[in-house]
Amino acid sequence: MKEFDTIILGGGPAGFSAGIYAARGALSTAIIDINMLGGQPSNYLELENYPGYPHIGGFDLMEKFEEHADKFGVEKFPMQEIEKIDLISNPKLIKTKEEEFRAKTVIIATGAQPMKLGVPGEKEYVGRGVSYCAVCDGAFYRDKTVAVVGGGNSAVEEAMYLTKFANKVYIIHRRDALRADKIVQQRAFNNPKIEFVWDSVVKEITGHELVEKVVIENVKTHEISELDTNGVFPYIGIVPNIDFINGQVEQDKGGFIITDETMKTSVDGVYAVGDVRHTPLRQVITAAADGAIGAVYAVKYVEEVVTAPSH
Ligand code: NAP
């Protein structure tokens, strides 16, 4: 069994930042991740909005975060899936297939992932025409046709981004009005490369080696039709990575963890930071900022509550 003052679940920007602040606050600190460390930004081709780095590869930035956490002695446990977790007990218990951990505090930084359409062909064509990241994969669709699914800010903004490369971008939306902000909508309506497919849902993604078509259903007429496309980019929202939590902390209706301004969850000694929490902006910079706040309050918790002398 391994014991730490704080265990951080998730090694993305929020987790590394929390690790750096916790370790500098003299807590023995570990990061556990189900995957390799680096989180979502490791897949971003380039970031242009992380201050101090006008252009940096996502992988490169996360490598710097990791080196920084290493420097302060944060222990790392990648590729460990949580089998059991008890956040209510003190110390907290985390069990993976490989190890059993105990910690005075837990900082949840497991991030979020794109919501899936859940239609035949989606899983099969990931990396062969289905992508959840226009910034990562847009350049593969130069002079081609792509279909974006969804009507929110992400769908419409990413569709606009894809027009830099593709000749034609369909936006397939299940209603006849967009959810995206009006100014974003107006830009899309004015873009000659974008064609809207209203009141429609994707039923199937088909092709051979690569994606060739999407099968769509008009939800009003129930008419089924096909659109020729080389790529499908679902942008229908994101879901937090919280399967392992089993409702032990309070969540909003989308499943995102509710925190106060110190990143504390509904459970004492448990903090949530970054994309996994209920927050108005999900960016590397906000995740890193959350990590700093959560870790500082985890340090205070250990000092004031867990190790305070009893009277
Ligand atoms: P969102 O605002 O929740 O929009 C999701 C879209 O997908 C909606 O249009 C929804 O349709 C559609 N949808 C949901 N489930 C679907 C399904 N199963 N099949 C087909 N369509 C489905 O999600 P988002 O665009 O990812 O944005 C998330 C948050 O980040 C929002 O608050 C957004 O404003 C914010 N954001 C802001 C910016 C910015 O300010 N620059 C950029 C990106 C995102 P309905 O409209 O019918 O519900």
Coordinates of C-alpha atoms and ligand atoms in Angstrom, one line a residue:
M1 CA 0.0 0.0 0.0
K2 CA 1.2 3.5 -0.9
E3 CA 0.4 6.5 1.3
F4 CA 0.5 10.2 0.2
D5 CA -0.7 13.5 1.6
T6 CA -2.5 14.2 -1.6
I7 CA -3.3 12.1 -4.6
I8 CA -4.3 13.8 -7.9
L9 CA -6.4 11.8 -10.3
G10 CA -5.5 12.8 -13.8
G11 CA -2.3 14.1 -15.3
G12 CA -3.4 16.9 -17.6
P13 CA -2.8 20.6 -17.1
A14 CA -5.0 20.8 -14.0
G15 CA -3.4 17.7 -12.5
F16 CA 0.2 18.8 -13.2
S17 CA -0.4 22.3 -11.9
A18 CA -2.0 20.9 -8.7
G19 CA 1.0 18.6 -8.4
I20 CA 3.5 21.4 -8.6
Y21 CA 1.6 23.5 -6.0
A22 CA 0.9 20.6 -3.7
A23 CA 4.5 19.4 -3.8
R24 CA 5.9 23.0 -3.2
G25 CA 3.4 23.2 -0.3
A26 CA 5.4 20.3 1.2
L27 CA 2.7 17.6 0.6
S28 CA 3.8 14.2 -0.5
T29 CA 2.1 14.1 -3.9
A30 CA 1.2 11.5 -6.5
I31 CA -0.6 11.7 -9.8
I32 CA -2.6 8.6 -11.1
D33 CA -3.8 8.5 -14.7
I34 CA -5.7 5.9 -16.6
N35 CA -3.6 6.8 -19.7
M36 CA -0.2 8.1 -20.3
L37 CA 0.2 11.5 -18.7
G38 CA -0.5 14.8 -20.6
G39 CA -4.2 14.8 -20.8
Q40 CA -6.3 16.2 -23.7
P41 CA -3.8 18.9 -24.8
S42 CA -1.2 16.2 -25.7
N43 CA -3.4 15.7 -28.8
Y44 CA -3.6 19.3 -29.8
L45 CA -1.4 20.1 -32.8
E46 CA -0.7 23.6 -31.6
L47 CA -1.8 26.1 -28.9
E48 CA -1.8 29.8 -29.5
N49 CA -3.5 31.0 -26.3
Y50 CA -1.3 29.8 -23.5
P51 CA 0.4 33.0 -22.3
G52 CA 4.1 33.1 -22.9
Y53 CA 3.9 30.6 -25.8
P54 CA 2.4 32.2 -28.9
H55 CA 2.9 28.9 -30.7
I56 CA 3.6 25.6 -28.9
G57 CA 2.6 22.0 -29.7
G58 CA 0.2 20.6 -27.1
F59 CA 2.5 17.6 -26.5
D60 CA 5.5 19.9 -26.0
L61 CA 3.6 22.1 -23.5
M62 CA 2.5 19.1 -21.5
E63 CA 6.0 17.7 -21.5
K64 CA 7.1 21.0 -19.9
F65 CA 4.3 20.7 -17.3
E66 CA 5.5 17.1 -16.5
E67 CA 9.2 18.1 -16.2
H68 CA 8.2 20.9 -13.9
A69 CA 6.1 18.5 -11.7
D70 CA 9.1 16.0 -11.7
K71 CA 11.4 18.7 -10.5
F72 CA 9.4 19.0 -7.3
G73 CA 9.2 15.3 -6.7
V74 CA 5.6 14.5 -7.7
E75 CA 5.3 10.7 -8.1
K76 CA 3.6 9.4 -11.2
F77 CA 1.4 6.3 -11.7
P78 CA 0.3 6.3 -15.4
M79 CA -1.8 3.6 -17.0
Q80 CA -3.6 2.7 -13.8
E81 CA -7.4 2.3 -13.9
I82 CA -9.3 3.0 -10.7
E83 CA -11.2 -0.1 -9.6
K84 CA -12.5 1.2 -6.3
I85 CA -12.5 4.6 -4.6
D86 CA -13.7 5.7 -1.2
L87 CA -13.6 9.5 -0.9
I88 CA -15.7 9.7 2.3
S89 CA -13.3 7.7 4.5
N90 CA -10.3 9.3 6.1
P91 CA -7.7 8.6 4.8
K92 CA -9.2 8.3 1.4
L93 CA -8.8 5.0 -0.4
I94 CA -8.0 4.5 -4.1
K95 CA -7.5 1.0 -5.5
T96 CA -6.2 0.3 -9.0
K97 CA -5.5 -3.1 -10.5
E98 CA -1.9 -2.6 -9.7
E99 CA -1.8 -0.8 -6.3
E100 CA -3.7 0.4 -3.3
F101 CA -3.3 4.0 -2.3
R102 CA -4.3 6.0 0.8
A103 CA -4.3 9.8 0.9
K104 CA -5.3 12.6 3.2
T105 CA -6.7 14.6 0.3
V106 CA -7.8 13.8 -3.2
I107 CA -7.7 16.3 -6.1
I108 CA -9.9 15.1 -9.0
A109 CA -8.5 16.3 -12.3
T110 CA -9.7 13.7 -14.7
G111 CA -11.0 16.1 -17.4
A112 CA -13.7 15.5 -19.9
Q113 CA -14.1 13.9 -23.3
P114 CA -16.3 14.6 -26.4
M115 CA -19.8 13.1 -26.2
K116 CA -20.2 10.4 -28.8
L117 CA -23.0 10.1 -31.3
G118 CA -23.3 6.4 -30.6
V119 CA -24.1 5.4 -34.2
P120 CA -22.7 2.5 -36.3
G121 CA -19.4 3.4 -37.9
E122 CA -18.5 6.1 -35.4
K123 CA -16.1 4.0 -33.4
E124 CA -14.9 2.1 -36.4
Y125 CA -13.8 5.2 -38.4
V126 CA -12.1 7.1 -35.6
G127 CA -8.8 8.3 -37.1
R128 CA -10.1 7.3 -40.6
G129 CA -12.5 10.1 -41.1
V130 CA -14.2 10.5 -37.7
S131 CA -12.5 13.1 -35.5
Y132 CA -13.4 15.1 -32.4
C133 CA -10.7 17.7 -32.9
A134 CA -10.8 20.0 -35.9
V135 CA -7.6 21.8 -34.8
C136 CA -5.8 18.4 -34.7
D137 CA -7.1 16.9 -37.9
G138 CA -8.5 19.8 -40.1
A139 CA -5.4 20.0 -42.3
F140 CA -6.1 16.4 -43.5
Y141 CA -9.2 17.7 -45.2
R142 CA -7.7 20.2 -47.6
D143 CA -10.0 20.5 -50.7
K144 CA -12.4 17.9 -49.3
T145 CA -15.9 17.7 -47.8
V146 CA -16.6 17.4 -44.1
A147 CA -19.6 17.2 -41.9
V148 CA -19.8 18.7 -38.5
V149 CA -22.6 17.5 -36.2
G150 CA -24.2 19.8 -33.6
G151 CA -25.5 23.4 -33.3
G152 CA -23.6 24.8 -30.3
N153 CA -20.6 27.2 -30.2
S154 CA -18.1 24.4 -30.6
A155 CA -19.8 22.9 -33.7
V156 CA -20.2 26.2 -35.4
E157 CA -16.8 27.6 -34.5
E158 CA -15.0 24.4 -35.5
A159 CA -17.0 24.3 -38.8
M160 CA -15.7 27.8 -39.5
Y161 CA -12.2 26.6 -38.7
L162 CA -12.6 23.7 -41.1
T163 CA -13.5 26.0 -44.0
K164 CA -9.8 27.0 -44.0
F165 CA -9.1 23.6 -45.4
A166 CA -12.2 22.0 -46.8
N167 CA -14.1 23.0 -49.9
K168 CA -17.4 22.3 -48.3
V169 CA -18.5 22.0 -44.7
Y170 CA -22.0 20.6 -43.8
I171 CA -23.4 21.4 -40.3
I172 CA -25.9 18.7 -39.5
H173 CA -28.1 19.9 -36.6
R174 CA -31.1 18.1 -35.0
R175 CA -33.2 21.3 -34.9
D176 CA -33.9 24.2 -37.2
A177 CA -32.2 26.8 -35.0
L178 CA -28.6 26.9 -33.7
R179 CA -27.7 27.1 -30.0
A180 CA -24.4 28.9 -30.8
D181 CA -24.1 32.6 -29.9
K182 CA -25.7 35.0 -32.4
I183 CA -22.4 36.5 -33.6
V184 CA -21.0 33.1 -34.2
Q185 CA -24.1 32.1 -36.1
Q186 CA -24.0 35.2 -38.3
R187 CA -20.4 34.4 -39.3
A188 CA -21.4 30.9 -40.3
F189 CA -24.4 32.0 -42.2
N190 CA -22.2 34.4 -44.2
N191 CA -19.6 31.7 -45.0
P192 CA -20.2 30.4 -48.5
K193 CA -18.5 27.1 -47.8
I194 CA -20.9 26.2 -45.0
E195 CA -24.2 24.4 -45.8
F196 CA -26.7 23.7 -43.1
V197 CA -28.6 20.4 -42.9
W198 CA -31.4 21.2 -40.5
D199 CA -33.7 19.0 -38.5
S200 CA -31.4 16.0 -39.1
V201 CA -29.6 13.4 -37.1
V202 CA -26.8 11.1 -38.1
K203 CA -27.9 7.4 -38.2
E204 CA -24.7 5.8 -39.6
I205 CA -21.2 6.6 -40.9
T206 CA -20.2 4.5 -43.8
G207 CA -17.2 4.0 -46.2
H208 CA -14.5 1.5 -47.1
E209 CA -11.0 2.2 -45.9
L210 CA -12.0 5.8 -45.1
V211 CA -15.3 7.6 -44.4
E212 CA -17.3 8.2 -47.5
K213 CA -20.9 9.0 -46.4
V214 CA -23.1 9.8 -43.5
V215 CA -26.6 8.4 -43.4
I216 CA -29.0 11.0 -42.0
E217 CA -32.6 11.1 -40.9
N218 CA -34.8 14.2 -41.1
V219 CA -36.5 14.2 -37.7
K220 CA -39.6 15.9 -39.0
T221 CA -40.3 13.9 -42.2
H222 CA -38.3 10.7 -41.2
E223 CA -36.8 10.7 -44.6
I224 CA -33.5 8.9 -44.8
S225 CA -30.8 10.3 -47.1
E226 CA -27.0 10.1 -47.6
L227 CA -24.4 12.9 -47.8
D228 CA -21.1 12.3 -49.4
T229 CA -18.3 13.4 -47.0
N230 CA -14.7 12.6 -46.3
G231 CA -14.9 13.5 -42.6
V232 CA -17.3 13.6 -39.7
F233 CA -16.6 15.9 -36.7
P234 CA -19.2 15.4 -33.9
Y235 CA -19.4 18.4 -31.6
I236 CA -22.4 17.6 -29.5
G237 CA -21.1 18.5 -26.1
I238 CA -18.6 17.0 -23.7
V239 CA -18.9 14.7 -20.8
P240 CA -16.8 14.6 -17.6
N241 CA -14.6 11.6 -16.9
I242 CA -16.2 10.6 -13.6
D243 CA -17.4 7.0 -14.1
F244 CA -15.3 5.8 -11.1
I245 CA -16.8 8.3 -8.6
N246 CA -20.2 6.6 -8.2
G247 CA -21.9 9.8 -7.0
Q248 CA -19.7 10.3 -4.0
V249 CA -19.4 14.0 -4.7
E250 CA -22.1 16.5 -5.8
Q251 CA -22.4 16.9 -9.6
D252 CA -24.5 19.1 -11.9
K253 CA -27.0 17.7 -14.3
G254 CA -24.3 17.2 -16.9
G255 CA -22.3 15.2 -14.4
F256 CA -19.6 17.9 -13.9
I257 CA -18.4 18.2 -10.3
I258 CA -19.7 21.1 -8.3
T259 CA -17.0 23.0 -6.3
D260 CA -16.8 26.2 -4.3
E261 CA -14.3 28.9 -5.2
T262 CA -11.5 27.0 -3.4
M263 CA -12.2 24.0 -5.7
K264 CA -13.6 22.0 -2.7
T265 CA -16.3 19.5 -3.5
S266 CA -19.2 18.4 -1.3
V267 CA -16.8 16.1 0.5
D268 CA -14.2 17.4 3.0
G269 CA -10.6 16.9 1.7
V270 CA -11.7 16.3 -1.9
Y271 CA -11.1 18.9 -4.6
A272 CA -12.0 19.0 -8.3
V273 CA -10.1 21.1 -10.8
G274 CA -10.1 21.6 -14.6
D275 CA -12.5 20.4 -17.2
V276 CA -14.1 17.8 -14.8
R277 CA -15.7 20.5 -12.7
H278 CA -18.7 22.8 -13.3
T279 CA -16.9 25.8 -14.9
P280 CA -17.7 28.4 -17.5
L281 CA -14.5 28.0 -19.5
R282 CA -12.5 24.9 -20.3
Q283 CA -9.0 25.8 -21.4
V284 CA -5.4 24.8 -20.5
I285 CA -4.9 28.1 -18.7
T286 CA -8.1 27.8 -16.6
A287 CA -7.4 24.1 -15.8
A288 CA -3.9 25.1 -14.6
A289 CA -5.3 28.0 -12.5
D290 CA -7.9 25.6 -11.0
G291 CA -5.1 23.2 -10.1
A292 CA -3.2 25.9 -8.3
I293 CA -6.2 26.9 -6.2
G294 CA -7.3 23.4 -5.4
A295 CA -3.8 22.4 -4.3
V296 CA -3.3 25.4 -2.1
Y297 CA -6.5 24.6 -0.3
A298 CA -5.6 20.9 -0.1
V299 CA -2.3 22.0 1.6
K300 CA -4.3 24.1 4.1
Y301 CA -6.7 21.2 4.7
V302 CA -3.8 18.9 5.6
E303 CA -2.2 21.5 7.8
E304 CA -5.3 22.7 9.6
V305 CA -7.6 19.8 9.7
V306 CA -5.8 16.5 9.3
T307 CA -2.6 17.3 11.2
A308 CA -3.9 19.9 13.7
P309 CA -3.2 19.0 17.3
S310 CA -6.3 17.9 19.2
H311 CA -7.3 19.9 22.3
Ligands
NAP1 P1 -23.5 22.6 -26.3 O1 -23.5 24.1 -26.2 O2 -24.1 21.8 -25.3 O3 -24.1 22.2 -27.7 C1 -24.2 20.9 -28.1 C2 -25.0 20.9 -29.4 O4 -25.1 19.5 -29.8 C3 -26.4 21.4 -29.3 O5 -26.7 22.2 -30.5 C4 -27.2 20.2 -29.2 O6 -28.5 20.3 -29.8 C5 -26.4 19.2 -30.0 N1 -26.6 17.8 -29.5 C6 -26.5 17.4 -28.2 N2 -26.7 16.0 -28.1 C7 -26.9 15.6 -29.4 C8 -27.1 14.4 -30.0 N3 -27.2 13.2 -29.3 N4 -27.3 14.3 -31.4 C9 -27.2 15.4 -32.1 N5 -27.0 16.6 -31.6 C10 -26.9 16.7 -30.3 O7 -22.0 22.1 -26.4 P2 -20.7 22.8 -27.0 O8 -20.9 23.5 -28.3 O9 -19.6 21.8 -26.9 O10 -20.3 23.9 -25.9 C11 -20.2 23.6 -24.5 C12 -20.1 24.9 -23.7 O11 -18.8 25.5 -24.1 C13 -21.2 25.9 -24.0 O12 -21.5 26.6 -22.9 C14 -20.6 26.8 -25.0 O13 -21.2 28.0 -25.1 C15 -19.1 26.8 -24.6 N6 -18.2 27.2 -25.7 C16 -17.9 28.5 -25.8 C17 -17.1 28.9 -26.9 C18 -16.8 30.3 -27.0 O14 -17.3 31.1 -26.2 N7 -15.9 30.7 -27.9 C19 -16.6 27.9 -27.8 C20 -17.0 26.6 -27.6 C21 -17.8 26.2 -26.5 P3 -29.7 21.3 -29.2 O15 -29.2 22.7 -29.6 O16 -30.9 20.8 -29.9 O17 -29.6 21.0 -27.8

